[in-house]
Coordinates of C-alpha atoms in Angstrom, one line a residue:
M1 CA -140.6 -110.9 -24.0
R2 CA -137.4 -110.1 -24.7
F3 CA -134.7 -112.1 -23.5
K4 CA -132.6 -112.9 -26.4
K5 CA -132.3 -109.5 -27.5
I6 CA -130.7 -108.5 -24.4
F7 CA -128.3 -111.8 -24.3
L8 CA -127.3 -110.8 -27.8
L9 CA -126.4 -107.2 -26.7
L10 CA -124.1 -108.8 -24.4
G11 CA -122.8 -111.5 -26.3
L12 CA -124.1 -114.5 -24.5
A13 CA -126.2 -116.3 -27.0
G14 CA -127.0 -116.1 -30.8
T15 CA -125.6 -114.5 -34.0
L16 CA -128.2 -112.1 -34.8
P17 CA -127.0 -108.4 -34.6
A18 CA -127.4 -106.5 -31.5
Q19 CA -130.8 -105.1 -30.9
I20 CA -130.2 -102.8 -28.2
V21 CA -128.6 -99.3 -29.5
M22 CA -128.2 -96.9 -26.6
Q23 CA -129.6 -93.3 -27.4
T24 CA -126.6 -91.0 -27.8
S25 CA -128.1 -87.9 -29.3
T26 CA -131.0 -85.7 -27.4
D27 CA -131.8 -84.4 -30.6
S28 CA -133.2 -87.3 -32.3
I29 CA -135.3 -90.4 -31.3
L30 CA -134.8 -93.2 -33.7
T31 CA -135.5 -91.6 -37.2
H32 CA -137.2 -88.7 -35.8
R33 CA -136.1 -85.1 -34.9
V34 CA -137.2 -84.3 -31.4
E35 CA -139.7 -81.6 -31.1
R36 CA -139.9 -79.7 -27.9
D37 CA -142.1 -76.7 -26.6
A38 CA -140.9 -73.5 -25.3
D39 CA -140.3 -75.0 -21.7
G40 CA -138.3 -78.0 -23.1
R41 CA -141.3 -80.7 -22.7
L42 CA -141.3 -83.3 -25.4
L43 CA -143.9 -83.1 -28.1
P44 CA -144.9 -85.4 -30.9
W45 CA -142.7 -85.7 -34.0
F46 CA -146.3 -85.3 -36.0
Q47 CA -148.0 -82.1 -36.0
P48 CA -146.2 -81.4 -32.6
H49 CA -148.4 -78.5 -31.8
V50 CA -151.7 -79.9 -32.3
P51 CA -152.5 -81.9 -29.2
G52 CA -153.6 -85.4 -30.2
A53 CA -152.9 -85.3 -33.9
A54 CA -150.0 -87.6 -33.7
Y55 CA -151.7 -90.1 -31.7
A56 CA -154.3 -90.7 -34.7
H57 CA -151.7 -90.4 -37.2
V58 CA -149.3 -93.1 -35.9
A59 CA -152.3 -95.4 -35.4
Q60 CA -153.3 -94.7 -39.2
L61 CA -149.6 -95.5 -40.4
A62 CA -149.1 -98.6 -38.0
S63 CA -152.6 -100.1 -39.0
E64 CA -152.1 -99.3 -43.0
F65 CA -148.6 -101.0 -42.7
L66 CA -150.5 -104.3 -41.6
L67 CA -153.0 -104.0 -44.2
N68 CA -150.8 -103.0 -47.2
S69 CA -147.2 -103.6 -46.6
V70 CA -146.2 -106.5 -44.5
P71 CA -143.9 -108.7 -46.5
V72 CA -144.5 -112.4 -47.3
Y73 CA -142.0 -114.9 -46.0
E74 CA -141.1 -116.3 -49.3
P75 CA -139.7 -120.0 -48.2
L76 CA -143.2 -120.7 -46.9
G77 CA -145.4 -118.4 -48.8
V78 CA -147.0 -116.5 -46.0
K79 CA -147.2 -113.2 -44.2
M80 CA -144.3 -112.7 -41.9
Y81 CA -146.3 -112.1 -39.0
F82 CA -147.5 -116.0 -39.3
I83 CA -144.0 -117.3 -38.6
T84 CA -142.1 -115.0 -36.3
C85 CA -142.4 -112.6 -33.7
C86 CA -140.6 -109.9 -35.0
F87 CA -138.4 -108.3 -37.8
Q88 CA -136.0 -105.8 -38.7
G89 CA -137.3 -103.0 -40.7
P90 CA -135.8 -101.4 -43.9
Q91 CA -134.6 -98.5 -41.4
M92 CA -132.3 -101.2 -39.9
T93 CA -131.2 -103.1 -42.9
Q94 CA -128.4 -102.3 -45.6
N95 CA -130.5 -103.0 -48.5
N96 CA -133.6 -101.5 -47.1
E97 CA -135.2 -104.9 -46.7
F98 CA -137.3 -106.6 -44.3
I99 CA -135.6 -109.2 -42.3
A100 CA -137.7 -112.1 -40.2
E101 CA -136.1 -112.6 -36.9
D102 CA -135.1 -116.2 -35.4
W103 CA -137.1 -116.0 -32.1
M104 CA -140.1 -117.8 -30.8
H105 CA -143.3 -116.6 -32.2
N106 CA -146.1 -115.5 -29.7
P107 CA -149.1 -115.7 -31.9
A108 CA -151.9 -115.8 -29.3
C109 CA -151.3 -112.2 -27.8
V110 CA -150.5 -110.8 -31.3
W111 CA -154.0 -112.1 -32.7
A112 CA -155.8 -110.9 -29.5
G113 CA -154.3 -107.5 -29.5
L114 CA -155.1 -107.0 -33.2
V115 CA -158.8 -108.0 -32.7
Q116 CA -158.7 -105.0 -30.3
S117 CA -156.4 -102.5 -32.0
L118 CA -157.7 -103.3 -35.7
V119 CA -161.2 -104.7 -35.6
L120 CA -163.1 -102.9 -32.5
D121 CA -160.9 -100.0 -32.7
Y122 CA -159.3 -98.7 -35.7
R123 CA -161.8 -100.1 -38.1
V124 CA -164.6 -98.3 -36.3
Y125 CA -162.5 -95.2 -36.0
S126 CA -161.8 -95.0 -39.8
G127 CA -164.7 -96.9 -41.3
D128 CA -162.5 -99.2 -43.2
K129 CA -163.9 -102.9 -43.0
S130 CA -161.1 -104.3 -44.6
Y131 CA -159.5 -105.0 -41.4
I132 CA -162.2 -107.4 -40.7
D133 CA -160.6 -109.6 -43.5
L134 CA -157.3 -109.2 -42.6
V135 CA -157.7 -110.2 -38.8
R136 CA -160.1 -113.2 -39.8
G137 CA -157.1 -114.7 -41.9
M138 CA -154.9 -114.6 -38.8
L139 CA -157.7 -116.0 -36.5
D140 CA -158.3 -118.7 -39.1
F141 CA -154.5 -119.6 -39.3
Q142 CA -154.7 -120.2 -35.3
L143 CA -157.5 -122.5 -35.6
E144 CA -156.2 -124.5 -38.5
H145 CA -152.7 -124.4 -37.2
G146 CA -152.5 -123.9 -33.5
L147 CA -154.9 -125.7 -31.4
T148 CA -154.3 -128.6 -29.1
P149 CA -156.4 -131.8 -30.3
A150 CA -159.7 -132.6 -29.1
D151 CA -158.8 -135.7 -27.0
W152 CA -155.9 -134.0 -25.0
V153 CA -156.4 -133.1 -21.3
W154 CA -156.4 -129.5 -22.4
P155 CA -158.5 -129.7 -25.5
D156 CA -159.2 -127.3 -28.5
V157 CA -157.3 -124.4 -27.1
P158 CA -155.0 -122.2 -28.7
Y159 CA -150.9 -122.3 -28.6
A160 CA -149.6 -119.2 -27.0
S161 CA -145.9 -120.1 -28.5
A162 CA -144.5 -121.4 -31.7
D163 CA -140.8 -121.8 -33.1
P164 CA -140.1 -119.6 -35.6
F165 CA -140.3 -120.4 -39.3
V166 CA -143.0 -123.1 -38.9
I167 CA -146.5 -123.4 -40.1
T168 CA -147.7 -125.5 -37.2
Y169 CA -148.1 -123.9 -33.8
Q170 CA -147.4 -126.4 -31.0
G171 CA -145.3 -124.6 -28.4
A172 CA -141.6 -123.5 -28.8
M173 CA -139.3 -126.3 -28.5
R174 CA -135.7 -124.7 -29.6
W175 CA -135.3 -123.2 -26.2
E176 CA -136.8 -125.9 -24.0
T177 CA -133.4 -126.2 -22.1
D178 CA -133.3 -122.6 -21.3
G179 CA -135.6 -122.6 -18.4
M180 CA -138.4 -123.6 -20.8
R181 CA -138.5 -120.3 -22.8
G182 CA -141.3 -120.5 -25.5
D183 CA -143.3 -123.0 -23.0
G184 CA -141.9 -126.3 -24.9
L185 CA -143.1 -128.9 -26.8
H186 CA -147.1 -129.2 -26.2
C187 CA -147.0 -126.6 -23.5
I188 CA -149.8 -123.8 -23.2
E189 CA -150.3 -120.8 -21.2
P190 CA -153.8 -120.7 -19.6
D191 CA -153.9 -117.0 -19.4
K192 CA -153.6 -116.6 -23.1
I193 CA -156.3 -119.1 -23.5
G194 CA -158.4 -116.6 -21.9
E195 CA -156.9 -113.4 -23.8
L196 CA -157.4 -115.1 -27.3
G197 CA -160.9 -116.6 -25.8
I198 CA -162.3 -113.3 -25.4
A199 CA -160.8 -112.0 -28.7
F200 CA -162.5 -115.0 -30.6
L201 CA -165.8 -113.9 -28.7
N202 CA -165.5 -110.5 -29.7
F203 CA -164.7 -110.9 -33.4
Y204 CA -167.9 -113.4 -33.2
K205 CA -169.8 -110.4 -32.2
V206 CA -168.8 -108.4 -35.3
T207 CA -169.2 -111.2 -38.0
L208 CA -171.5 -113.7 -36.2
E209 CA -169.5 -116.4 -37.7
E210 CA -170.1 -119.4 -35.5
R211 CA -166.6 -120.9 -35.6
F212 CA -165.4 -118.1 -33.5
L213 CA -168.0 -118.5 -30.8
T214 CA -167.2 -122.1 -30.9
A215 CA -163.6 -121.5 -30.3
A216 CA -164.2 -119.1 -27.5
V217 CA -166.6 -121.6 -25.6
H218 CA -163.9 -124.3 -26.1
C219 CA -161.5 -121.9 -24.2
A220 CA -164.0 -121.3 -21.5
D221 CA -164.6 -124.9 -21.2
A222 CA -161.2 -125.9 -20.7
L223 CA -160.4 -122.6 -18.5
A224 CA -163.3 -123.7 -16.1
E225 CA -162.5 -127.5 -16.1
H226 CA -158.9 -126.8 -15.0
V227 CA -159.4 -123.9 -12.4
R228 CA -157.5 -124.4 -9.0
D229 CA -159.1 -123.1 -5.6
V230 CA -156.0 -121.3 -4.2
R231 CA -158.1 -118.9 -1.9
P232 CA -156.9 -118.6 1.5
G233 CA -158.6 -119.8 4.5
P234 CA -160.9 -117.5 6.6
P235 CA -159.8 -114.4 8.1
P236 CA -158.0 -113.1 10.2
F237 CA -155.4 -115.5 11.1
S238 CA -155.2 -117.5 7.8
E239 CA -151.7 -117.7 6.2
S240 CA -151.3 -116.4 2.9
S241 CA -149.7 -118.5 -0.1
T242 CA -148.4 -117.0 -3.2
I243 CA -147.1 -120.5 -4.7
K244 CA -149.9 -121.0 -7.1
S245 CA -152.7 -118.9 -9.0
P246 CA -155.9 -120.3 -10.1
W247 CA -154.4 -121.6 -13.3
P248 CA -150.7 -122.3 -13.8
F249 CA -148.5 -120.1 -16.4
R250 CA -147.5 -122.9 -18.2
V251 CA -148.6 -126.6 -18.6
N252 CA -148.5 -129.5 -20.8
A253 CA -151.9 -129.7 -22.9
R254 CA -151.4 -133.3 -23.6
N255 CA -150.9 -134.9 -20.3
G256 CA -151.7 -131.8 -17.8
L257 CA -148.2 -132.0 -16.5
I258 CA -147.7 -128.2 -14.8
V259 CA -144.7 -126.7 -16.0
S260 CA -144.7 -123.5 -14.1
E261 CA -147.0 -122.8 -11.2
Y262 CA -148.0 -119.1 -10.9
C263 CA -149.5 -116.5 -13.1
S264 CA -151.0 -113.0 -11.8
N265 CA -152.8 -112.7 -15.0
V266 CA -156.5 -113.9 -14.3
I267 CA -158.3 -110.9 -15.7
E268 CA -158.4 -112.4 -19.3
P269 CA -160.3 -115.5 -18.1
I270 CA -162.4 -113.2 -16.0
R271 CA -163.1 -111.0 -18.9
L272 CA -164.3 -114.1 -20.9
F273 CA -166.3 -115.8 -18.6
D274 CA -168.3 -112.6 -17.5
E275 CA -169.0 -112.1 -21.0
L276 CA -170.2 -115.5 -21.8
L277 CA -172.1 -115.4 -18.6
R278 CA -173.9 -112.2 -19.6
L279 CA -174.7 -113.5 -22.8
Q280 CA -175.7 -117.0 -21.9
H281 CA -179.3 -117.2 -23.1
R282 CA -178.8 -115.1 -26.3
L283 CA -175.9 -117.7 -27.3
N284 CA -177.9 -120.8 -25.8
I285 CA -175.1 -122.0 -23.5
A286 CA -176.0 -124.8 -21.5
S287 CA -176.7 -124.5 -17.9
E288 CA -173.8 -126.9 -16.8
Q289 CA -171.4 -124.9 -18.8
T290 CA -172.6 -121.7 -17.2
I291 CA -172.3 -123.3 -13.7
A292 CA -168.8 -123.9 -14.5
Y293 CA -168.0 -120.9 -15.8
Q294 CA -169.2 -119.0 -12.9
K295 CA -167.5 -121.1 -10.3
A296 CA -164.3 -120.6 -12.1
R297 CA -165.0 -116.9 -12.6
D298 CA -165.5 -116.7 -8.8
L299 CA -162.6 -118.4 -7.7
A300 CA -160.6 -116.5 -9.9
G301 CA -162.1 -113.1 -9.0
E302 CA -162.0 -113.8 -5.1
W303 CA -158.2 -114.9 -5.4
L304 CA -157.4 -111.6 -7.4
F305 CA -158.2 -109.5 -4.3
S306 CA -157.4 -112.0 -1.5
I307 CA -154.5 -111.8 0.5
N308 CA -152.9 -114.5 -2.0
G309 CA -153.7 -112.3 -4.8
P310 CA -151.6 -109.8 -6.5
M311 CA -154.0 -107.0 -5.6
K312 CA -152.8 -107.3 -2.2
T313 CA -149.2 -109.1 -2.6
S314 CA -148.2 -106.8 -5.7
I315 CA -146.7 -110.3 -7.2
W316 CA -147.7 -109.3 -10.6
N317 CA -145.8 -112.1 -12.3
A318 CA -145.5 -114.3 -15.4
Y319 CA -146.8 -113.1 -18.8
F320 CA -144.3 -113.1 -21.5
E321 CA -143.8 -116.3 -23.3
D322 CA -140.0 -116.0 -24.0
V323 CA -138.8 -115.7 -20.1
P324 CA -137.7 -119.0 -18.4
N325 CA -139.4 -120.4 -15.4
D326 CA -139.5 -118.2 -12.7
P327 CA -140.2 -120.5 -9.5
D328 CA -139.2 -117.9 -7.0
R329 CA -141.7 -115.3 -8.7
S330 CA -139.1 -112.7 -8.6
N331 CA -139.8 -110.9 -12.0
R332 CA -142.3 -108.2 -12.1
V333 CA -144.4 -107.1 -15.1
Q334 CA -146.5 -104.0 -15.7
I335 CA -148.9 -105.1 -18.4
T336 CA -151.0 -107.3 -16.1
P337 CA -151.8 -104.9 -13.3
L338 CA -152.4 -102.0 -15.8
E339 CA -154.7 -104.3 -18.1
T340 CA -156.6 -105.7 -14.9
L341 CA -157.0 -101.9 -13.9
R342 CA -158.3 -101.1 -17.5
H343 CA -161.2 -103.7 -17.0
L344 CA -161.9 -102.6 -13.3
I345 CA -162.1 -98.9 -14.5
K346 CA -164.6 -100.1 -17.2
H347 CA -166.2 -101.9 -14.9
P348 CA -165.9 -100.2 -11.4
Q349 CA -168.6 -102.4 -9.6
L350 CA -166.2 -105.2 -9.7
D351 CA -163.9 -103.1 -7.2
P352 CA -165.6 -101.4 -4.3
N353 CA -161.8 -100.0 -3.7
L354 CA -161.1 -98.5 -7.1
D355 CA -160.9 -94.8 -6.0
K356 CA -157.5 -96.2 -4.0
D357 CA -156.7 -99.1 -6.0
A358 CA -156.5 -97.5 -9.5
P359 CA -154.0 -94.5 -8.2
A360 CA -152.0 -97.2 -6.2
L361 CA -151.6 -99.4 -9.5
I362 CA -150.8 -96.3 -12.0
H363 CA -148.2 -95.2 -9.2
W364 CA -146.7 -98.5 -8.8
V365 CA -146.1 -98.8 -12.2
A366 CA -144.8 -95.6 -12.5
S367 CA -142.4 -96.0 -9.7
N368 CA -141.1 -99.4 -10.8
F369 CA -140.7 -99.1 -14.5
A370 CA -140.1 -95.5 -15.1
T371 CA -137.1 -94.3 -17.2
E372 CA -134.6 -91.8 -15.9
G373 CA -134.7 -88.6 -17.9
M374 CA -137.5 -90.1 -20.3
D375 CA -141.2 -90.4 -20.1
A376 CA -141.1 -94.0 -21.0
I377 CA -142.1 -97.2 -19.2
K378 CA -139.8 -100.5 -19.2
E379 CA -141.5 -103.9 -20.0
Q380 CA -140.6 -105.9 -17.0
T381 CA -138.0 -106.3 -14.5
W382 CA -136.2 -109.0 -16.2
C383 CA -136.2 -107.0 -19.6
Y384 CA -135.8 -103.4 -18.1
A385 CA -135.8 -101.6 -21.2
P386 CA -138.2 -98.9 -22.2
M387 CA -140.6 -99.6 -24.8
G388 CA -143.4 -97.8 -26.9
S389 CA -145.9 -100.5 -26.2
H390 CA -145.6 -100.2 -22.5
T391 CA -145.4 -96.3 -22.6
A392 CA -148.5 -96.0 -24.5
R393 CA -150.2 -98.7 -22.2
Y394 CA -149.5 -96.6 -19.1
A395 CA -150.8 -93.2 -21.1
S396 CA -154.1 -94.9 -21.8
L397 CA -154.7 -95.9 -18.3
C398 CA -154.0 -92.6 -17.4
A399 CA -156.2 -91.1 -20.0
L400 CA -158.7 -93.5 -18.8
W401 CA -158.4 -92.5 -15.1
Y402 CA -158.4 -88.8 -16.1
E403 CA -162.0 -89.5 -18.0
Y404 CA -163.2 -91.3 -14.5
T405 CA -161.7 -88.4 -12.3
Q406 CA -161.3 -85.4 -14.3
D407 CA -157.8 -85.1 -12.3
D408 CA -155.5 -82.8 -14.5
W409 CA -152.3 -84.8 -13.4
Y410 CA -153.6 -88.0 -15.3
K411 CA -154.2 -85.9 -18.3
D412 CA -150.8 -84.6 -18.4
Q413 CA -149.1 -87.8 -17.8
A414 CA -151.1 -89.6 -20.4
E415 CA -150.0 -86.7 -23.0
R416 CA -146.5 -86.7 -22.1
F417 CA -146.1 -90.5 -22.3
F418 CA -148.3 -90.6 -25.6
N419 CA -145.9 -88.2 -26.9
L420 CA -142.8 -90.2 -26.3
A421 CA -144.5 -93.1 -27.6
T422 CA -145.2 -91.6 -31.1
Y423 CA -141.5 -91.6 -31.7
M424 CA -141.5 -95.5 -32.1
C425 CA -143.5 -95.1 -35.5
H426 CA -141.5 -94.6 -38.7
P427 CA -143.3 -92.8 -41.7
N428 CA -143.5 -96.0 -43.5
G429 CA -145.8 -97.5 -40.7
V430 CA -142.7 -99.8 -39.2
V431 CA -143.1 -99.4 -35.3
S432 CA -139.9 -100.1 -33.4
V433 CA -140.0 -101.4 -30.0
G434 CA -138.3 -98.6 -28.1
P435 CA -136.2 -95.9 -28.1
D436 CA -133.0 -97.9 -27.9
W437 CA -134.5 -100.7 -29.6
P438 CA -134.8 -99.8 -33.2
G439 CA -136.2 -103.5 -34.1
S440 CA -139.9 -104.4 -34.4
W441 CA -142.3 -106.9 -32.9
W442 CA -145.8 -107.7 -34.0
S443 CA -147.0 -107.4 -30.7
D444 CA -145.1 -104.3 -29.4
G445 CA -145.5 -102.6 -32.5
Y446 CA -148.9 -103.3 -33.5
G447 CA -151.4 -105.5 -31.6
D448 CA -150.1 -103.7 -28.3
Y449 CA -149.5 -100.3 -29.4
I450 CA -152.4 -99.2 -31.9
R451 CA -155.1 -99.6 -29.1
H452 CA -153.8 -97.8 -26.6
F453 CA -153.7 -94.4 -29.0
M454 CA -157.2 -95.4 -29.7
E455 CA -158.1 -95.7 -26.0
G456 CA -156.6 -92.3 -25.2
L457 CA -158.5 -90.6 -28.0
A458 CA -161.6 -92.1 -26.7
A459 CA -161.1 -91.2 -23.2
I460 CA -160.1 -87.4 -24.2
P461 CA -162.2 -86.8 -27.3
E462 CA -160.9 -83.2 -27.5
W463 CA -157.6 -84.9 -28.9
A464 CA -159.5 -86.8 -31.9
P465 CA -159.1 -84.7 -35.3
V466 CA -161.3 -81.5 -35.4
D467 CA -162.2 -81.7 -39.1
Q468 CA -163.4 -85.3 -39.0
D469 CA -166.1 -87.5 -37.7
H470 CA -165.2 -90.3 -35.7
L471 CA -167.0 -92.9 -33.5
L472 CA -164.7 -93.3 -30.8
K473 CA -165.9 -96.0 -28.5
S474 CA -169.0 -98.0 -27.5
T475 CA -170.2 -100.2 -24.7
S476 CA -170.9 -102.7 -27.0
V477 CA -169.3 -104.2 -30.2
I478 CA -169.7 -102.2 -33.5
Q479 CA -170.7 -104.9 -36.3
A480 CA -170.9 -102.3 -39.1
L481 CA -170.3 -98.6 -39.8
E482 CA -170.5 -95.8 -42.5
Y483 CA -169.3 -92.3 -42.5
S484 CA -170.5 -90.1 -45.0
P485 CA -170.4 -86.2 -45.2
K486 CA -174.4 -86.0 -44.0
Q487 CA -174.6 -88.6 -41.5
T488 CA -172.8 -91.5 -39.6
S489 CA -174.7 -94.7 -39.1
Y490 CA -173.5 -97.9 -37.5
T491 CA -175.2 -101.1 -36.0
T492 CA -174.3 -102.5 -32.6
F493 CA -174.0 -105.9 -31.3
D494 CA -176.3 -105.1 -28.0
A495 CA -179.4 -103.3 -28.7
E496 CA -178.9 -101.3 -25.6
A497 CA -175.3 -99.2 -25.5
V498 CA -173.8 -95.9 -25.3
E499 CA -171.3 -94.5 -27.8
V500 CA -169.0 -91.6 -27.8
L501 CA -168.5 -89.7 -31.3
R502 CA -166.3 -86.5 -32.1
L503 CA -168.3 -84.6 -34.7
T504 CA -167.4 -81.7 -36.6
K505 CA -170.8 -80.3 -36.4
K506 CA -173.9 -80.8 -33.7
P507 CA -176.4 -83.3 -35.0
S508 CA -180.0 -82.1 -36.3
T509 CA -181.4 -85.4 -35.9
V510 CA -180.4 -89.1 -34.2
Q511 CA -182.7 -91.9 -34.7
S512 CA -182.3 -95.4 -33.0
G513 CA -184.5 -97.8 -35.0
I514 CA -187.5 -96.3 -35.6
T515 CA -187.4 -94.0 -32.5
F516 CA -186.2 -90.3 -32.7
L517 CA -184.0 -89.5 -29.7
K518 CA -183.8 -86.5 -27.9
E519 CA -181.2 -84.3 -26.8
R520 CA -180.8 -84.7 -23.0
T521 CA -178.7 -82.9 -20.3
N522 CA -177.4 -86.5 -19.3
L523 CA -178.0 -90.2 -20.2
D524 CA -180.1 -91.5 -17.3
A525 CA -182.6 -92.6 -20.2
P526 CA -182.1 -93.0 -23.8
G527 CA -181.0 -90.0 -25.8
W528 CA -178.0 -88.1 -26.4
T529 CA -175.9 -85.2 -24.9
W530 CA -173.9 -82.6 -26.8
K531 CA -170.4 -80.8 -25.5
K532 CA -169.4 -77.7 -27.8
L533 CA -165.7 -77.8 -28.3
N534 CA -163.9 -75.1 -30.0
K535 CA -164.7 -76.7 -33.1
G536 CA -167.4 -79.2 -33.2
G537 CA -168.0 -81.2 -30.4
V538 CA -168.7 -84.5 -28.6
M539 CA -171.8 -86.6 -28.8
Q540 CA -172.7 -89.2 -26.4
V541 CA -175.8 -91.3 -27.1
R542 CA -177.8 -94.0 -25.4
H543 CA -180.1 -96.3 -27.3
S544 CA -182.3 -99.4 -27.0
S545 CA -182.0 -100.5 -30.7
G546 CA -179.0 -101.7 -32.4
E547 CA -179.3 -99.5 -35.5
V548 CA -178.4 -95.7 -35.1
R549 CA -178.1 -92.8 -37.5
V550 CA -176.5 -89.7 -36.5
I551 CA -177.6 -86.9 -39.1
K552 CA -176.0 -83.4 -39.3

């Protein structure tokens, strides 16, 4: 996602100042003094000797920056995140000002990441419902300014990219002659249709506002219409082919012309299909649609694990909007294998070989994207620079796998890499891209940064603050929530769900609807469990009514 910045450093293109500034000091990272323990191990910059304190802190700083401090781009009268991918923060500029950068925008993945980071995660953690209005504005902007026309080959679907400093999204055109960076006029990325589609659906679950459900269904309809059967022939002697994937990476939405054939990121369309199929009766989805969704989902899922798919070939290729076309499929990315693994860990029934696949993917990323002398993960082989978002992603997957296996090696990895990632966040909430990259991206610093710390706290609840009550995660979507000194109450989209809460005190009463739940030793049935920590503890609750009250 970062080619212009590298070219600027090399003096090959553009006029903006170089964005890669190599670290020369071992005593500081960006604007922070480095903190270490007695053994020289890197600690976070905030409350370094309190495990996890910095993770919640940087998530708060970044979230509140988006809520309160994003500048308006005055020529168009809109917030800066609507018209550019990236900016220089006050720590980089002579007059302590914000400068919007002249590079292609990536709105679809930014909005999708912020639905997860702000609405599903940090809003629930903090209890601040203002984030719903904030993200609603982003999604509405996409619906108004960034969908394809209804009579096109790919109708009513979101653009992944746009030229900077424009209101209407229709693919980025200025870089078409440079390998179709930014997709080009009228071109879309089907994997981002899945990614923003599931975000539309999750936002609908919070608000029950029909336009977001409609947008999600339009995304699923288009993906189902255009899926390709690229599975191999029957074993054992069929030849494998890695030329095509179930959906191309880039395609012209107006005429259907394929611009780039291969994209390994099928997990986002799979997530969208799976959830619409699960909710088909509740959402009144027509039978002909569900048949099409199931077919497309099966084709993509079978390909993913086949000898043609990346779980076997390791051809994790094509995600970022500002790379050129890659017909040889030579670039490698870490975002797709790790986000694929995230979904598999949360739905282990999808992968009977998960106990082997999960360590293999984590170690593949650790091996191929490691940074010498630093617990940091690089973005992709075509932009081989360490970044905070990708470092935090790796840490969050290690935390999830620790939760799943209780293997302490993964907890240690999670802590090491989260610690480094905290240094990207400045005290004013501006988040730099990486230790050598002081500029900021809305994706890398926010949509694809906050959520990973939230995932880590949810997987390892003892890292959450000891003196506060927080709902850390749910198997459903939390529609409403309120914290008070005496109780925590919330409503889930699904009546049947399981939550994890970090509490300062063991509850006296837990109520689901009109039912008083009993404390149990496990959650084989509705009830709740309690794990005592040094201060407070962790409660898990399973319920069959969507309204829950936890009373101290």
